[in-house]
Short mmCIF file of C-alpha atoms in Angstrom, two decimals:
data_model
loop_
_atom_site.label_atom_id
_atom_site.label_comp_id
_atom_site.label_asym_id
_atom_site.label_seq_id
_atom_site.Cartn_x
_atom_site.Cartn_y
_atom_site.Cartn_z
CA UNK A 1 59.53 241.79 -120.13
CA UNK A 2 55.97 241.63 -118.36
CA UNK A 3 55.43 243.63 -115.50
CA UNK A 4 53.43 242.84 -112.47
CA UNK A 5 51.17 245.95 -113.19
CA UNK A 6 50.73 244.52 -116.61
CA UNK A 7 49.42 240.95 -115.92
CA UNK A 8 47.28 242.86 -113.22
CA UNK A 9 45.54 244.48 -116.34
CA UNK A 10 45.48 241.31 -118.53
CA UNK A 11 43.90 239.43 -115.97
CA UNK A 12 40.27 238.65 -115.49
CA UNK A 13 38.14 238.77 -112.41
CA UNK A 14 36.20 235.84 -112.86
CA UNK A 15 38.66 232.92 -113.97
CA UNK A 16 41.77 235.03 -112.35
CA UNK A 17 43.00 233.72 -115.90
CA UNK A 18 44.88 235.97 -118.52
CA UNK A 19 41.52 237.12 -120.97
CA UNK A 20 40.31 234.92 -123.34
CA UNK A 21 38.36 236.41 -126.07
CA UNK A 22 38.25 239.58 -123.68
CA UNK A 23 34.90 241.83 -123.94
CA UNK A 24 33.64 244.88 -122.34
CA UNK A 25 30.49 245.77 -120.11
CA UNK A 26 28.74 248.94 -120.74
CA UNK A 27 30.43 250.02 -116.94
CA UNK A 28 33.53 249.91 -118.65
CA UNK A 29 35.20 246.53 -116.70
CA UNK A 30 36.37 243.48 -118.85
CA UNK A 31 36.08 239.72 -118.96
CA UNK A 32 36.59 236.70 -120.82
CA UNK A 33 33.44 235.94 -123.07
CA UNK A 34 33.02 232.50 -121.61
CA UNK A 35 33.09 233.78 -118.04
CA UNK A 36 30.60 236.61 -118.52
CA UNK A 37 28.40 234.80 -120.10
CA UNK A 38 28.16 232.16 -117.73
CA UNK A 39 27.61 234.75 -114.87
CA UNK A 40 24.83 236.50 -117.02
CA UNK A 41 23.50 233.39 -117.97
CA UNK A 42 22.73 232.35 -113.99
CA UNK A 43 21.09 235.81 -113.40
CA UNK A 44 18.37 235.50 -116.28
CA UNK A 45 15.72 234.01 -113.82
CA UNK A 46 15.82 237.26 -111.71
CA UNK A 47 15.39 239.74 -114.33
CA UNK A 48 18.21 241.97 -113.21
CA UNK A 49 22.08 241.74 -114.61
CA UNK A 50 24.52 242.98 -112.33
CA UNK A 51 28.80 243.46 -113.38
CA UNK A 52 30.44 241.24 -111.51
CA UNK A 53 33.38 243.88 -110.78
CA UNK A 54 30.99 247.20 -109.85
CA UNK A 55 27.45 245.62 -109.31
CA UNK A 56 26.36 248.02 -111.66
CA UNK A 57 22.59 246.59 -112.52
CA UNK A 58 21.00 246.38 -116.18
CA UNK A 59 17.51 246.15 -116.85
CA UNK A 60 18.03 244.13 -119.83
CA UNK A 61 20.94 241.60 -120.83
CA UNK A 62 23.94 243.73 -121.50
CA UNK A 63 25.49 243.50 -124.94
CA UNK A 64 29.01 242.45 -125.29
CA UNK A 65 31.16 244.58 -126.78
CA UNK A 66 34.58 242.88 -127.90
CA UNK A 67 37.79 244.53 -126.99
CA UNK A 68 40.24 244.39 -129.96
CA UNK A 69 43.04 246.21 -127.77
CA UNK A 70 43.14 243.65 -124.94
CA UNK A 71 42.74 240.77 -127.80
CA UNK A 72 45.69 242.08 -129.64
CA UNK A 73 47.83 242.13 -126.59
CA UNK A 74 46.82 239.16 -125.16
CA UNK A 75 47.61 237.16 -128.60
CA UNK A 76 50.88 239.11 -128.87
CA UNK A 77 51.91 237.80 -125.58
CA UNK A 78 54.88 235.12 -125.33
CA UNK A 79 53.87 231.49 -124.74
CA UNK A 80 55.48 231.24 -121.56
CA UNK A 81 54.17 234.15 -120.51
CA UNK A 82 50.61 232.53 -120.79
CA UNK A 83 51.90 229.47 -119.17
CA UNK A 84 53.07 231.85 -116.30
CA UNK A 85 49.63 232.47 -115.35
CA UNK A 86 48.93 228.79 -114.72
CA UNK A 87 52.06 227.34 -112.89
CA UNK A 88 52.47 230.51 -111.13
CA UNK A 89 56.54 229.53 -111.17
CA UNK A 90 59.06 232.51 -112.01
CA UNK A 91 62.91 232.26 -112.69
CA UNK A 92 65.02 231.55 -109.67
CA UNK A 93 67.39 233.58 -111.10
CA UNK A 94 65.52 236.96 -112.30
CA UNK A 95 65.49 238.46 -108.73
CA UNK A 96 64.87 241.98 -109.38
CA UNK A 97 61.50 241.65 -111.54
CA UNK A 98 59.64 238.09 -111.51
CA UNK A 99 59.75 236.39 -115.03
CA UNK A 100 57.97 233.34 -115.82
CA UNK A 101 59.83 229.98 -115.76
CA UNK A 102 60.40 228.20 -118.72
CA UNK A 103 62.16 225.21 -117.35
CA UNK A 104 63.30 223.66 -113.73
CA UNK A 105 66.47 221.59 -113.53
CA UNK A 106 66.10 218.92 -111.33
CA UNK A 107 69.98 218.82 -110.44
CA UNK A 108 70.41 222.43 -109.37
CA UNK A 109 66.81 222.38 -108.22
CA UNK A 110 66.00 225.64 -109.83
CA UNK A 111 63.59 227.06 -112.44
CA UNK A 112 64.95 229.06 -115.30
CA UNK A 113 63.49 231.60 -117.75
CA UNK A 114 64.07 231.71 -121.76
CA UNK A 115 67.28 234.14 -121.11
CA UNK A 116 69.16 231.81 -118.09
CA UNK A 117 67.97 228.90 -120.16
CA UNK A 118 70.22 229.56 -122.92
CA UNK A 119 73.09 229.89 -120.62
CA UNK A 120 72.35 226.83 -118.33
CA UNK A 121 74.77 223.71 -118.25
CA UNK A 122 73.59 221.22 -120.95
CA UNK A 123 75.21 217.83 -119.63
CA UNK A 124 73.30 214.81 -118.89
CA UNK A 125 73.46 215.26 -115.07
CA UNK A 126 71.16 218.79 -115.64
CA UNK A 127 67.72 217.09 -115.84
CA UNK A 128 65.53 219.73 -117.34
CA UNK A 129 61.45 219.21 -116.71
CA UNK A 130 58.37 221.81 -116.95
CA UNK A 131 58.07 224.27 -114.47
CA UNK A 132 58.07 222.90 -110.94
CA UNK A 133 58.84 223.63 -107.44
CA UNK A 134 58.11 220.09 -105.75
CA UNK A 135 62.06 218.61 -105.90
CA UNK A 136 61.66 216.40 -103.14
CA UNK A 137 59.69 213.63 -104.80
CA UNK A 138 62.22 213.78 -107.62
CA UNK A 139 65.23 212.65 -105.74
CA UNK A 140 65.85 209.38 -103.79
CA UNK A 141 65.42 210.00 -99.86
CA UNK A 142 68.07 208.04 -99.29
CA UNK A 143 70.69 208.93 -101.20
CA UNK A 144 69.50 212.10 -102.73
CA UNK A 145 70.35 211.21 -106.26
CA UNK A 146 68.07 211.55 -108.91
CA UNK A 147 65.26 208.67 -109.50
CA UNK A 148 66.70 207.55 -112.99
CA UNK A 149 65.63 203.92 -112.48
CA UNK A 150 62.48 201.54 -111.95
CA UNK A 151 62.69 198.38 -109.90
CA UNK A 152 60.30 196.03 -111.20
CA UNK A 153 60.51 193.57 -108.41
CA UNK A 154 59.20 196.19 -105.66
CA UNK A 155 57.42 198.17 -108.51
CA UNK A 156 59.13 201.49 -107.31
CA UNK A 157 61.24 204.57 -108.62
CA UNK A 158 65.26 204.61 -107.35
CA UNK A 159 68.32 206.07 -107.79
CA UNK A 160 72.00 204.47 -108.99
CA UNK A 161 72.80 203.79 -105.59
CA UNK A 162 69.88 201.92 -104.67
CA UNK A 163 70.51 199.40 -107.78
CA UNK A 164 73.78 199.09 -107.11
CA UNK A 165 74.61 198.84 -103.49
CA UNK A 166 71.25 199.92 -101.69
CA UNK A 167 68.20 197.53 -101.27
CA UNK A 168 67.54 197.00 -104.47
CA UNK A 169 70.79 195.37 -105.51
CA UNK A 170 70.31 192.22 -107.81
CA UNK A 171 66.47 193.37 -108.70
CA UNK A 172 65.61 194.00 -112.31
CA UNK A 173 65.57 197.20 -113.11
CA UNK A 174 64.78 199.36 -116.09
CA UNK A 175 65.57 202.94 -117.03
CA UNK A 176 62.93 205.53 -115.68
CA UNK A 177 61.98 206.30 -119.25
CA UNK A 178 61.29 202.70 -120.20
CA UNK A 179 59.40 201.83 -117.40
CA UNK A 180 57.48 204.87 -118.42
CA UNK A 181 56.57 204.17 -121.85
CA UNK A 182 55.82 200.57 -120.47
CA UNK A 183 53.49 201.86 -117.99
CA UNK A 184 51.91 204.44 -120.48
CA UNK A 185 51.04 201.51 -123.10
CA UNK A 186 49.52 199.58 -119.78
CA UNK A 187 47.70 202.51 -118.88
CA UNK A 188 46.44 203.23 -122.70
CA UNK A 189 45.16 199.63 -122.76
CA UNK A 190 43.22 200.28 -119.74
CA UNK A 191 41.83 203.25 -120.97
CA UNK A 192 40.57 201.63 -124.10
CA UNK A 193 39.24 198.88 -122.17
CA UNK A 194 37.46 201.41 -119.63
CA UNK A 195 36.58 203.65 -122.98
CA UNK A 196 35.24 200.51 -124.55
CA UNK A 197 33.10 199.70 -121.41
CA UNK A 198 31.80 203.32 -120.82
CA UNK A 199 30.82 202.94 -124.49
CA UNK A 200 28.59 199.93 -123.57
CA UNK A 201 27.31 201.60 -120.57
CA UNK A 202 26.41 204.66 -122.39
CA UNK A 203 24.51 202.66 -125.36
CA UNK A 204 22.59 200.53 -122.29
CA UNK A 205 21.48 203.93 -120.71
CA UNK A 206 20.59 205.41 -123.82
CA UNK A 207 18.62 201.60 -124.65
CA UNK A 208 17.35 202.21 -120.97
CA UNK A 209 15.98 205.60 -121.65
CA UNK A 210 14.15 204.45 -124.83
CA UNK A 211 12.79 201.76 -123.01
CA UNK A 212 11.64 204.10 -120.36
CA UNK A 213 9.90 206.43 -122.59
CA UNK A 214 8.40 203.35 -124.44
CA UNK A 215 6.81 202.59 -121.41
CA UNK A 216 6.02 205.93 -120.25
CA UNK A 217 4.34 206.19 -123.77
CA UNK A 218 2.27 202.64 -123.88
CA UNK A 219 1.13 203.44 -120.14
CA UNK A 220 -0.11 207.02 -121.33
CA UNK A 221 -1.97 205.01 -123.99
CA UNK A 222 -3.48 202.64 -121.92
CA UNK A 223 -4.28 205.16 -119.53
CA UNK A 224 -6.52 207.09 -122.64
CA UNK A 225 -7.68 203.78 -123.71
CA UNK A 226 -8.96 202.73 -119.62
CA UNK A 227 -10.00 206.20 -119.10
CA UNK A 228 -12.35 206.45 -122.36
CA UNK A 229 -13.77 202.76 -121.73
CA UNK A 230 -14.58 203.64 -118.04
CA UNK A 231 -16.01 206.99 -118.98
CA UNK A 232 -18.05 205.15 -121.87
CA UNK A 233 -19.48 202.72 -119.12
CA UNK A 234 -20.38 205.32 -117.00
CA UNK A 235 -22.26 207.03 -119.75
CA UNK A 236 -23.86 203.77 -120.34
CA UNK A 237 -24.82 203.44 -116.97
CA UNK A 238 -26.01 206.80 -116.37
CA UNK A 239 -28.09 205.98 -120.06
CA UNK A 240 -29.47 202.76 -118.45
CA UNK A 241 -30.22 204.33 -115.01
CA UNK A 242 -32.45 206.94 -117.15
CA UNK A 243 -34.09 204.79 -119.06
CA UNK A 244 -34.94 202.10 -115.98
CA UNK A 245 -36.41 205.39 -113.69
CA UNK A 246 -38.07 206.88 -116.86
CA UNK A 247 -40.06 203.13 -116.67
CA UNK A 248 -40.66 203.36 -113.11
CA UNK A 249 -42.26 206.66 -113.42
CA UNK A 250 -44.00 205.62 -116.57
CA UNK A 251 -45.47 202.38 -114.48
CA UNK A 252 -46.05 204.91 -111.55
CA UNK A 253 -48.38 207.26 -113.56
CA UNK A 254 -50.42 204.63 -115.38
CA UNK A 255 -50.76 202.67 -111.94
CA UNK A 256 -51.63 206.17 -110.20
CA UNK A 257 -54.03 207.65 -113.18
CA UNK A 258 -55.89 203.89 -113.21
CA UNK A 259 -56.62 204.33 -109.27
CA UNK A 260 -57.27 207.84 -109.85
CA UNK A 261 -59.99 207.36 -112.27
CA UNK A 262 -61.67 204.57 -109.81
CA UNK A 263 -61.26 206.76 -107.08
CA UNK A 264 -63.04 209.47 -108.98
CA UNK A 265 -65.66 206.97 -109.88
CA UNK A 266 -66.45 205.49 -106.68
CA UNK A 267 -66.90 209.21 -105.29
CA UNK A 268 -69.60 209.78 -107.57
CA UNK A 269 -71.22 206.45 -106.60
CA UNK A 270 -70.57 207.23 -102.91
CA UNK A 271 -72.14 210.62 -103.72
CA UNK A 272 -75.69 208.96 -104.95
CA UNK A 273 -75.67 206.64 -102.26
CA UNK A 274 -75.48 209.28 -99.85
CA UNK A 275 -78.12 211.07 -101.33
CA UNK A 276 -80.32 207.59 -101.09
CA UNK A 277 -79.36 207.27 -97.76
CA UNK A 278 -80.40 210.84 -96.94
CA UNK A 279 -83.95 209.97 -98.55
CA UNK A 280 -84.36 206.60 -96.98
CA UNK A 281 -83.32 208.41 -93.73
CA UNK A 282 -86.21 211.06 -94.29
CA UNK A 283 -88.75 208.09 -94.96
CA UNK A 284 -87.68 206.59 -91.65
CA UNK A 285 -88.73 209.94 -89.86
CA UNK A 286 -92.03 210.33 -91.28
CA UNK A 287 -94.96 209.63 -88.97
CA UNK A 288 -97.49 209.41 -91.84
CA UNK A 289 -97.92 205.90 -92.78
CA UNK A 290 -99.27 206.51 -96.12
CA UNK A 291 -96.47 208.44 -97.52
CA UNK A 292 -93.84 205.77 -96.09
CA UNK A 293 -95.78 202.55 -98.12
CA UNK A 294 -96.18 204.89 -101.17
CA UNK A 295 -92.82 205.25 -101.33
CA UNK A 296 -91.95 201.60 -100.34
CA UNK A 297 -91.81 200.16 -104.01
CA UNK A 298 -89.19 202.83 -104.83
CA UNK A 299 -87.19 202.19 -102.03
CA UNK A 300 -86.81 198.44 -102.87
CA UNK A 301 -85.92 198.87 -106.67
CA UNK A 302 -82.98 201.77 -104.92
CA UNK A 303 -81.42 198.87 -102.52
CA UNK A 304 -81.31 196.32 -105.13
CA UNK A 305 -79.95 198.58 -107.75
CA UNK A 306 -77.39 199.91 -105.09
CA UNK A 307 -76.12 196.36 -103.91
CA UNK A 308 -76.03 195.61 -107.76
CA UNK A 309 -73.93 198.33 -108.79
CA UNK A 310 -71.94 197.95 -105.69
CA UNK A 311 -70.81 194.38 -107.20
CA UNK A 312 -70.36 195.84 -110.17
CA UNK A 313 -67.72 198.42 -108.90
CA UNK A 314 -65.93 195.57 -106.93
CA UNK A 315 -65.50 193.48 -109.77
CA UNK A 316 -64.61 196.71 -112.15
CA UNK A 317 -61.79 197.66 -109.40
CA UNK A 318 -60.54 194.09 -109.33
CA UNK A 319 -59.93 193.84 -112.66
CA UNK A 320 -58.19 197.61 -113.25
CA UNK A 321 -56.15 197.45 -110.20
CA UNK A 322 -52.98 195.19 -110.69
CA UNK A 323 -52.66 192.04 -108.38
CA UNK A 324 -50.80 193.63 -105.11
CA UNK A 325 -51.97 197.46 -106.32
CA UNK A 326 -47.95 198.04 -107.08
CA UNK A 327 -45.37 198.49 -110.01
CA UNK A 328 -44.37 195.39 -112.46
CA UNK A 329 -41.10 194.91 -110.74
CA UNK A 330 -40.20 191.82 -112.99
CA UNK A 331 -40.22 194.21 -116.32
CA UNK A 332 -37.72 196.58 -114.39
CA UNK A 333 -35.31 193.70 -113.56
CA UNK A 334 -35.89 192.51 -117.24
CA UNK A 335 -34.64 196.40 -118.19
CA UNK A 336 -31.91 196.54 -115.88
CA UNK A 337 -30.59 192.76 -116.82
CA UNK A 338 -30.41 193.39 -120.56
CA UNK A 339 -28.95 196.92 -120.08
CA UNK A 340 -26.02 195.50 -117.98
CA UNK A 341 -25.86 192.84 -120.33
CA UNK A 342 -25.25 194.92 -123.09
CA UNK A 343 -22.84 196.73 -121.08
CA UNK A 344 -20.77 193.94 -120.38
CA UNK A 345 -20.73 193.07 -123.68
CA UNK A 346 -19.64 196.16 -125.29
CA UNK A 347 -16.61 196.06 -122.06
CA UNK A 348 -15.22 192.85 -123.08
CA UNK A 349 -14.79 193.68 -126.78
CA UNK A 350 -12.74 196.95 -125.45
CA UNK A 351 -10.34 194.58 -123.05
CA UNK A 352 -6.98 193.91 -123.86
CA UNK A 353 -7.78 189.97 -123.83
CA UNK A 354 -10.59 187.63 -124.38
CA UNK A 355 -12.32 185.99 -121.51
CA UNK A 356 -12.40 182.61 -122.33
CA UNK A 357 -15.64 180.72 -120.22
CA UNK A 358 -16.06 177.70 -122.57
CA UNK A 359 -12.69 175.97 -121.15
CA UNK A 360 -13.97 172.27 -120.35
CA UNK A 361 -12.17 168.70 -119.40
CA UNK A 362 -11.35 166.69 -122.01
CA UNK A 363 -12.28 163.28 -120.10
CA UNK A 364 -10.12 161.17 -122.83
CA UNK A 365 -7.15 163.17 -121.58
CA UNK A 366 -8.16 162.49 -117.68
CA UNK A 367 -6.06 159.80 -115.53
CA UNK A 368 -7.55 157.03 -113.79
CA UNK A 369 -7.80 158.86 -110.21
CA UNK A 370 -9.63 161.81 -111.58
CA UNK A 371 -12.84 162.43 -111.40
CA UNK A 372 -14.32 165.06 -113.71
CA UNK A 373 -18.01 166.94 -112.72
CA UNK A 374 -20.62 166.71 -115.06
CA UNK A 375 -20.54 170.19 -116.03
CA UNK A 376 -16.62 169.55 -117.11
CA UNK A 377 -15.58 171.97 -115.08
CA UNK A 378 -14.01 170.52 -111.99
CA UNK A 379 -11.34 167.92 -111.71
CA UNK A 380 -10.83 166.25 -108.14
CA UNK A 381 -8.35 163.40 -107.21
CA UNK A 382 -9.70 159.80 -105.87
CA UNK A 383 -8.08 156.87 -104.75
CA UNK A 384 -10.86 154.46 -106.84
CA UNK A 385 -9.82 154.09 -110.19
CA UNK A 386 -12.53 155.00 -112.93
CA UNK A 387 -11.99 152.21 -115.16
CA UNK A 388 -11.55 154.55 -118.38
CA UNK A 389 -10.58 153.01 -121.45
CA UNK A 390 -6.52 153.27 -122.60
CA UNK A 391 -6.02 155.95 -125.25
CA UNK A 392 -2.78 157.57 -126.58
CA UNK A 393 -4.39 160.84 -125.01
CA UNK A 394 -4.67 159.89 -121.26
CA UNK A 395 -2.28 160.28 -118.79
CA UNK A 396 -1.39 157.32 -116.89
CA UNK A 397 1.74 158.80 -114.74
CA UNK A 398 0.25 161.73 -112.86
CA UNK A 399 -3.57 162.95 -111.94
CA UNK A 400 -3.79 165.22 -114.93
CA UNK A 401 -6.43 166.61 -117.43
CA UNK A 402 -6.49 168.73 -120.09
CA UNK A 403 -8.77 171.09 -121.76
CA UNK A 404 -10.78 170.04 -124.93
CA UNK A 405 -10.35 173.49 -126.44
CA UNK A 406 -6.33 174.66 -127.28
CA UNK A 407 -5.20 178.13 -128.32
CA UNK A 408 -3.23 178.92 -131.27
CA UNK A 409 -3.85 182.55 -131.63
CA UNK A 410 -4.97 185.65 -129.60
CA UNK A 411 -5.41 186.58 -126.14
CA UNK A 412 -7.14 184.27 -124.00
CA UNK A 413 -7.93 184.73 -120.19
CA UNK A 414 -9.57 182.13 -117.35
CA UNK A 415 -9.91 181.78 -113.37
CA UNK A 416 -9.08 178.43 -112.00
CA UNK A 417 -10.07 178.21 -108.30
CA UNK A 418 -8.12 175.51 -106.03
CA UNK A 419 -8.09 173.95 -102.73
CA UNK A 420 -6.51 175.07 -99.95
CA UNK A 421 -5.64 171.48 -99.16
CA UNK A 422 -3.45 168.66 -100.92
CA UNK A 423 -1.38 169.15 -104.16
CA UNK A 424 -2.37 170.99 -107.28
CA UNK A 425 -0.56 173.05 -110.54
CA UNK A 426 -2.56 174.75 -113.15
CA UNK A 427 -1.09 176.22 -116.72
CA UNK A 428 -0.61 175.39 -120.00
CA UNK A 429 1.00 172.73 -122.59
CA UNK A 430 1.59 171.48 -125.90
CA UNK A 431 -0.35 168.41 -127.20
CA UNK A 432 2.91 166.61 -127.77
CA UNK A 433 3.54 166.59 -124.12
CA UNK A 434 4.39 162.65 -123.02
CA UNK A 435 1.50 161.31 -121.58
CA UNK A 436 2.95 157.72 -120.04
CA UNK A 437 6.68 158.80 -119.39
CA UNK A 438 8.14 159.98 -115.85
CA UNK A 439 8.84 163.80 -117.10
CA UNK A 440 5.06 163.58 -118.06
CA UNK A 441 4.43 165.76 -115.08
CA UNK A 442 3.07 169.44 -115.49
CA UNK A 443 6.17 171.71 -115.62
CA UNK A 444 8.96 169.00 -116.01
CA UNK A 445 9.23 169.31 -119.42
CA UNK A 446 9.98 172.03 -122.09
CA UNK A 447 6.60 171.44 -123.28
CA UNK A 448 4.46 172.62 -120.39
CA UNK A 449 4.17 175.78 -117.90
CA UNK A 450 2.68 175.82 -114.66
CA UNK A 451 2.12 177.25 -111.08
CA UNK A 452 1.38 174.82 -108.11
CA UNK A 453 0.13 174.81 -104.55
CA UNK A 454 4.06 174.48 -103.24
CA UNK A 455 4.17 178.36 -104.29
CA UNK A 456 6.64 178.01 -107.36
CA UNK A 457 6.18 178.10 -110.96
CA UNK A 458 7.84 175.47 -113.07
CA UNK A 459 8.74 174.91 -116.61
CA UNK A 460 11.27 172.08 -117.95
CA UNK A 461 12.36 171.03 -114.30
CA UNK A 462 13.23 174.90 -113.61
CA UNK A 463 11.76 176.41 -110.64
CA UNK A 464 10.73 180.14 -109.87
CA UNK A 465 10.04 180.77 -106.16
CA UNK A 466 7.20 182.97 -105.53
CA UNK A 467 7.86 185.37 -102.25
CA UNK A 468 5.29 186.04 -100.84
CA UNK A 469 3.63 182.71 -101.33
CA UNK A 470 0.35 182.39 -102.58
CA UNK A 471 -2.42 184.19 -100.37
CA UNK A 472 -5.69 183.44 -101.86
CA UNK A 473 -7.16 179.95 -103.41
CA UNK A 474 -8.19 181.77 -107.02
CA UNK A 475 -5.31 181.85 -109.99
CA UNK A 476 -5.64 183.97 -113.30
CA UNK A 477 -4.21 182.98 -116.39
CA UNK A 478 -3.57 185.29 -119.39
CA UNK A 479 -2.08 184.20 -122.36
CA UNK A 480 -1.28 186.22 -125.55
CA UNK A 481 -0.27 183.78 -127.87
CA UNK A 482 1.51 186.07 -131.07
CA UNK A 483 3.81 188.20 -128.47
CA UNK A 484 4.53 184.98 -126.73
CA UNK A 485 3.72 185.78 -123.15
CA UNK A 486 2.21 183.33 -120.47
CA UNK A 487 1.20 185.24 -117.33
CA UNK A 488 0.11 184.06 -114.07
CA UNK A 489 -1.80 185.88 -111.49
CA UNK A 490 -3.07 185.78 -107.92
CA UNK A 491 -6.39 187.10 -107.56
CA UNK A 492 -6.46 188.41 -104.25
CA UNK A 493 -6.69 192.15 -103.32
CA UNK A 494 -5.29 193.60 -104.67
CA UNK A 495 -4.63 191.40 -107.84
CA UNK A 496 -0.52 190.04 -107.87
CA UNK A 497 1.27 189.46 -110.82
CA UNK A 498 3.04 186.08 -110.26
CA UNK A 499 5.08 185.72 -113.00
CA UNK A 500 5.41 186.23 -117.08
CA UNK A 501 7.20 183.20 -119.14
CA UNK A 502 8.53 184.57 -122.67
CA UNK A 503 8.54 182.09 -125.19
CA UNK A 504 7.86 181.18 -129.07
CA UNK A 505 5.11 179.04 -129.11
CA UNK A 506 5.07 176.72 -131.82
CA UNK A 507 2.40 174.59 -131.23
CA UNK A 508 -1.40 175.14 -129.77
CA UNK A 509 -1.94 175.26 -125.91
CA UNK A 510 -4.18 173.24 -124.05
CA UNK A 511 -5.11 174.45 -120.50
CA UNK A 512 -3.58 171.76 -118.20
CA UNK A 513 -4.40 170.94 -114.55
CA UNK A 514 -3.10 168.46 -111.68
CA UNK A 515 -4.43 167.24 -108.46
CA UNK A 516 -3.83 165.11 -105.53
CA UNK A 517 -5.68 165.01 -102.62
CA UNK A 518 -7.39 167.98 -104.02
CA UNK A 519 -9.59 169.57 -106.55
CA UNK A 520 -9.58 172.58 -108.97
CA UNK A 521 -12.14 173.91 -111.20
CA UNK A 522 -12.40 176.30 -113.82
CA UNK A 523 -14.24 179.30 -112.90
CA UNK A 524 -17.17 180.56 -115.84
#
């Protein structure tokens, strides 16, 4: 029979239960293997380990030595002794030393150890259960008898008196164990459904986690690609800047060199003229007529020569110094324009989509009340019939028009400018869409998709409202044919994604436009 002192010695100070796989620290204190590993695990970040019992510290994680003696003692304990540590219920009749209870008798309201259980009355009135101290809920509060039946009408546990003479008289009742089995079956069914639901939920969570990883990986890839693209653009712009600045420097040096040569020539000529001026001034200051007259012919030759040289210098200077005496800005502009055009061409190659600038309106499809501009880019509404010939391609019920080209592969993008007034819609459609019926309006059938000025998107008569509504007059359309994605964007600042349709396209797609008392324009 287990004494209180022995139970104390076999108790783990962490979980307060009898040891499970007991181990010993270097300081001599014992713990369950799982308990001490959990405690030491929480101390790893601090770099110092401490015994939970005596607080002795260890610089390194202490080695755990299995305590064979304690393991053998715990292993040889009687099962009821182990349960005692969990229930804390002792035998009612062992008054000298506490002994763990093996069963409780609901009739006697007493708990019994193995010894007293063997001599206990075994009649049906004495109902044995797992050790308990809760007697009240096992008996009827009215008749103080055991609850042996279950009233199915009131969903209540009742005693025999409740069924025969009490408030449950005449009700359908079942034996407690029968009702218990039925309830357990129902609970098992609920449990199965809940288990199935949680499995589905876990799969959904796993799917979302995989999708999240996919989005993160895709975002990282797009970020890397765009960063490289912008880095390349920056490098090309820097090279272009160096090239343009180098050309400016070259032109400046050429012009300055020419001007410096002319200045040097003019300085030499100036020196010669200065000397002649001095000589003439000397003649003018002489009082001897004979000397002055003898120099007269030479002076005339010098004067005529100087006048001719001055004309030559002026003509030579006009020819060698550019008009305006400045840089060739036209050449600089051409270099800059061509460089930027090359950069834009390279950028377009690296973009996700192909920017489509050759979308033209097809007059053969234009309604009689649509005016198509000369450049085939603008469609505007008019009340005046345009007197166009009847063709199978022409829209007759609605003021609509399609593009001449179609898209059956690839990624394409184009911008459409719209008016702030009137009704308009822009989108795409199959060439097989009806042209003369009531449902030939863009978006009113399963062959067309559009966004329109009433701030809604429309496909197959199903509307998708925009919130907030459109705030600017330019719409971008991005088509990825193979991926089956059609996206609409509002080109405000910042650009706003309006909606993306996901379809499996089965025909080529044309750009489609509808106007009433307004206009739309495909931007170049």
